JSON list of C-alpha atoms in Angstrom, two decimals:
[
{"chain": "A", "resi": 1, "resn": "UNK", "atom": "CA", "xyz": [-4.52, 21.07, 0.45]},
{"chain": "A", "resi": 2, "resn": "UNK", "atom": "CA", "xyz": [-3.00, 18.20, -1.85]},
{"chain": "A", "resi": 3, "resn": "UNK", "atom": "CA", "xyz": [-5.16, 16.01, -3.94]},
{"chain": "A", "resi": 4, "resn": "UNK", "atom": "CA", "xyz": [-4.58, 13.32, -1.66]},
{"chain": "A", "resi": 5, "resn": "UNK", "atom": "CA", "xyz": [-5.69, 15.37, 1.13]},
{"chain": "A", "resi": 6, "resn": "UNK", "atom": "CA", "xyz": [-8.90, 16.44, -0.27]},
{"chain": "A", "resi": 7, "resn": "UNK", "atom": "CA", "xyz": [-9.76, 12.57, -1.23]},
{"chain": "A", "resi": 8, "resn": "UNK", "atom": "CA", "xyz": [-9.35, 11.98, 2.08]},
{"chain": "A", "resi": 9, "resn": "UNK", "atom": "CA", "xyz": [-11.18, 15.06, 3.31]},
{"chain": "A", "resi": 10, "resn": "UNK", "atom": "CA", "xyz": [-14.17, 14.56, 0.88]},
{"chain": "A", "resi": 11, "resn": "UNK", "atom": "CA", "xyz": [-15.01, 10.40, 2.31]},
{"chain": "A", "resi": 12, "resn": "UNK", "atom": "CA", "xyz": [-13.76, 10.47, 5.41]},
{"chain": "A", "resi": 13, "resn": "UNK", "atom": "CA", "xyz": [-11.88, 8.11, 7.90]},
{"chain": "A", "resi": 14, "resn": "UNK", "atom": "CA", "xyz": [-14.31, 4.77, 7.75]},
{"chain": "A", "resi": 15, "resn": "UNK", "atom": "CA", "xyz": [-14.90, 4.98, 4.36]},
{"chain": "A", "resi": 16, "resn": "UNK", "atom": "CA", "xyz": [-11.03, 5.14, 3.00]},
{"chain": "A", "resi": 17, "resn": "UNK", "atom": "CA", "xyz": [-10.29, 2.11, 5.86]},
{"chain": "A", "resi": 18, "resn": "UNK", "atom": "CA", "xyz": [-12.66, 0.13, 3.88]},
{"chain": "A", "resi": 19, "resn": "UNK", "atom": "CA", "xyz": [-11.56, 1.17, 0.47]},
{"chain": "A", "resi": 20, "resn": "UNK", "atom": "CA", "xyz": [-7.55, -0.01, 1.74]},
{"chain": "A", "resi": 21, "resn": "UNK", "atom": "CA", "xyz": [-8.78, -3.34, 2.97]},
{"chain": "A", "resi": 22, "resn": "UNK", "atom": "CA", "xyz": [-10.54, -3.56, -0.50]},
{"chain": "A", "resi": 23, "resn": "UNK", "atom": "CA", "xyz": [-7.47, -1.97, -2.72]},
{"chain": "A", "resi": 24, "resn": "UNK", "atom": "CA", "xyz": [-4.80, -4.53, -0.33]},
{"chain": "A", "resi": 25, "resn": "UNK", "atom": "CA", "xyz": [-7.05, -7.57, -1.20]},
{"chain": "A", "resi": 26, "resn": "UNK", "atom": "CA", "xyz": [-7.23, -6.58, -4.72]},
{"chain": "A", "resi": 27, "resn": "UNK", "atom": "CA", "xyz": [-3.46, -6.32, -4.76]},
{"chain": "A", "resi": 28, "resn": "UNK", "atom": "CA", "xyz": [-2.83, -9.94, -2.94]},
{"chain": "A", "resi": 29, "resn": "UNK", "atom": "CA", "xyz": [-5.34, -11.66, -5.39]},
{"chain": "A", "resi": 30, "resn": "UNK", "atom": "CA", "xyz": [-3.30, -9.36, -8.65]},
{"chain": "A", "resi": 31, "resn": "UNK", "atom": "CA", "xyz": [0.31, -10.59, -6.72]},
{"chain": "A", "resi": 32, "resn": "UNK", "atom": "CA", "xyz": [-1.12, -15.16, -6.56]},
{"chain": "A", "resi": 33, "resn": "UNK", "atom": "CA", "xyz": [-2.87, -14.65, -10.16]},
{"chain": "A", "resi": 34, "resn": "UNK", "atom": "CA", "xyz": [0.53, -13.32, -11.40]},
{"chain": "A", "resi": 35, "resn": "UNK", "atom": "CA", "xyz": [2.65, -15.88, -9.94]},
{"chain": "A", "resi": 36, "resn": "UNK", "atom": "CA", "xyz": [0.83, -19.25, -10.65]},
{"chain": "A", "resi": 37, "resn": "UNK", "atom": "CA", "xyz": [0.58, -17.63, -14.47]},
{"chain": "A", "resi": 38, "resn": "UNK", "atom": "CA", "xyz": [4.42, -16.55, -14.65]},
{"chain": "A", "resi": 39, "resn": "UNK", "atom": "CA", "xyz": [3.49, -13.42, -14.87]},
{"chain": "A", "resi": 40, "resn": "UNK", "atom": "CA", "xyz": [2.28, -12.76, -18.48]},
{"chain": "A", "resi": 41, "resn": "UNK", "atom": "CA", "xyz": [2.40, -8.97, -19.92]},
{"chain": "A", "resi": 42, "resn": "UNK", "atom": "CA", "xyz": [-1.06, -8.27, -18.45]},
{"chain": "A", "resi": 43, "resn": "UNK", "atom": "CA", "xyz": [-0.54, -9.84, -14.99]},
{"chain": "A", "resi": 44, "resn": "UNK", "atom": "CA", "xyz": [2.08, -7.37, -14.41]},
{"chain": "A", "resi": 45, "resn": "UNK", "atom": "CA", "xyz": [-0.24, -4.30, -15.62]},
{"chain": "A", "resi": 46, "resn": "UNK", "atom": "CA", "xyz": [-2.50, -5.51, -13.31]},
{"chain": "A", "resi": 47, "resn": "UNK", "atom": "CA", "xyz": [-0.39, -5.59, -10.32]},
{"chain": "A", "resi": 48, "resn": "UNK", "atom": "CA", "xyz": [1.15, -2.65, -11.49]},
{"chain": "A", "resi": 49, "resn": "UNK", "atom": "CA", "xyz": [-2.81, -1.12, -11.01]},
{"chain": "A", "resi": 50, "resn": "UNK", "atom": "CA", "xyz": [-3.22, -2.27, -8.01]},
{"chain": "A", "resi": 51, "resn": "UNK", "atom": "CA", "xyz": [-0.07, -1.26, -6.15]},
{"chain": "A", "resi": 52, "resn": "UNK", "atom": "CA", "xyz": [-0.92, 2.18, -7.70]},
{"chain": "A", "resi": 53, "resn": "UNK", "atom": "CA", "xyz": [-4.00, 2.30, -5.86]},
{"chain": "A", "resi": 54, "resn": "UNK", "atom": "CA", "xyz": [-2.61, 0.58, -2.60]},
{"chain": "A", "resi": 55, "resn": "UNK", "atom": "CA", "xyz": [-0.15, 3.51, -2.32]},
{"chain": "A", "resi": 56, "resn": "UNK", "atom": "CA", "xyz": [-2.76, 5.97, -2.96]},
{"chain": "A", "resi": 57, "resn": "UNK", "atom": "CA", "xyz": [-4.94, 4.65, -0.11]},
{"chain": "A", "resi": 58, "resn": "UNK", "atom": "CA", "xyz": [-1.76, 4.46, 2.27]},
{"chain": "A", "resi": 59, "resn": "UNK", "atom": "CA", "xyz": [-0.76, 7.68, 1.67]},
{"chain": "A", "resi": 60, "resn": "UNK", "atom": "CA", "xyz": [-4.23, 8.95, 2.75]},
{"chain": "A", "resi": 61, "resn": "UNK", "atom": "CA", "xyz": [-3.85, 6.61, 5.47]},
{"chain": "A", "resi": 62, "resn": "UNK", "atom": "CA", "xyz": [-0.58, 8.49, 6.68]},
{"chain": "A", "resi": 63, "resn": "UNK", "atom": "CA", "xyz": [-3.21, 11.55, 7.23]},
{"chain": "A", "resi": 64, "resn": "UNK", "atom": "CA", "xyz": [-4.91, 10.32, 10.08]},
{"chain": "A", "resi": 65, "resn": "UNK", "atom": "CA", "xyz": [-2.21, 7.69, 11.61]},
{"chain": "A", "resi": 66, "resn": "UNK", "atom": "CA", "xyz": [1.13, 9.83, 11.05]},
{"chain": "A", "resi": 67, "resn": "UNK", "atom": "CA", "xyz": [4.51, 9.56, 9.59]},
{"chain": "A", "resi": 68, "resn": "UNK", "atom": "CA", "xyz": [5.66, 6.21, 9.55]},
{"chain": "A", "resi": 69, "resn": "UNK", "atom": "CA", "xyz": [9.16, 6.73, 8.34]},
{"chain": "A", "resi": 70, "resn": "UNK", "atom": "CA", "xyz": [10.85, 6.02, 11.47]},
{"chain": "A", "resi": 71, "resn": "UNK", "atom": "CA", "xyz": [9.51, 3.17, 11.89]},
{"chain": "A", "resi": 72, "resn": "UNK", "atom": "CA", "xyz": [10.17, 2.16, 7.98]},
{"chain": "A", "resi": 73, "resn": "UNK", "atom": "CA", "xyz": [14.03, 2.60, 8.71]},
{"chain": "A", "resi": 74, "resn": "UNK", "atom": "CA", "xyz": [13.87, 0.51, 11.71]},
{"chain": "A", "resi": 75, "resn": "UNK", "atom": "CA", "xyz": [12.77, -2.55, 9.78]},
{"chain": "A", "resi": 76, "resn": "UNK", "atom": "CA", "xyz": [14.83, -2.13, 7.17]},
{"chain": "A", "resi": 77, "resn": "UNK", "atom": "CA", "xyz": [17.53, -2.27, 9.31]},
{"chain": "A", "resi": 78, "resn": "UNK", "atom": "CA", "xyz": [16.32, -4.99, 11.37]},
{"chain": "A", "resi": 79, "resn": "UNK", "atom": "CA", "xyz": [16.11, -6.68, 7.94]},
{"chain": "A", "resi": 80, "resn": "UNK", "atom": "CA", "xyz": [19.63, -5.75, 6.91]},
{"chain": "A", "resi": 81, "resn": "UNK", "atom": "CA", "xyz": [20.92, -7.17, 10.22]},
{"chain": "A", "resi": 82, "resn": "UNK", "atom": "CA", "xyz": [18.71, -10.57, 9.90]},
{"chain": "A", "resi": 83, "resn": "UNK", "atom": "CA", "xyz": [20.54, -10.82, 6.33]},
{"chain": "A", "resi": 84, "resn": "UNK", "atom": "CA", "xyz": [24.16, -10.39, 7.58]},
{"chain": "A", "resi": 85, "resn": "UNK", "atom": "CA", "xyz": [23.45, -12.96, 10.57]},
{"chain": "A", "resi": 86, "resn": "UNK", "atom": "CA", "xyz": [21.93, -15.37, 7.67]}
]
């Protein structure tokens, strides 16, 4: 069992949904704080923070929900393709 696995194991489904909203929010208010500053030194620490603990909580998200890499390479293609037609 990986570290990331046993985090998940040890609170559960409800409790890490709540803790992603939480960590996503964090990272959104981290991302507009940044940007209306210019992003000073310690803006991007803190975003830097944050996505570390957004990826965290999506990676114990993958546990219950699945892989998700299919799907990943399907919108980066659809992206690619929007950029070519732009």
């Amino acid at each position: 069992m990986t570290d990331i696995e046993r985090i998940y194991s040890y609170y559960g489904l409800n409790h890490q949904i709540d803790k992603t909203c939480e960590e996503c929010g964090e990272l959104i208010q981290a991302l507009m704080k940044g940007r209306c500053n210019g992003y000073s030194a310690e803006d991007v620490a803190n975003v830097q923070e944050e996505l570390a603990d957004v990826k965290i909580m999506i990676e114990q998200m993958l546990i219950p929900f699945g892989s998700i890499n299919r799907i990943v390479e399907q919108k980066i293609k659809r992206t690619l393709d929007r950029m070519v037609k732009e």
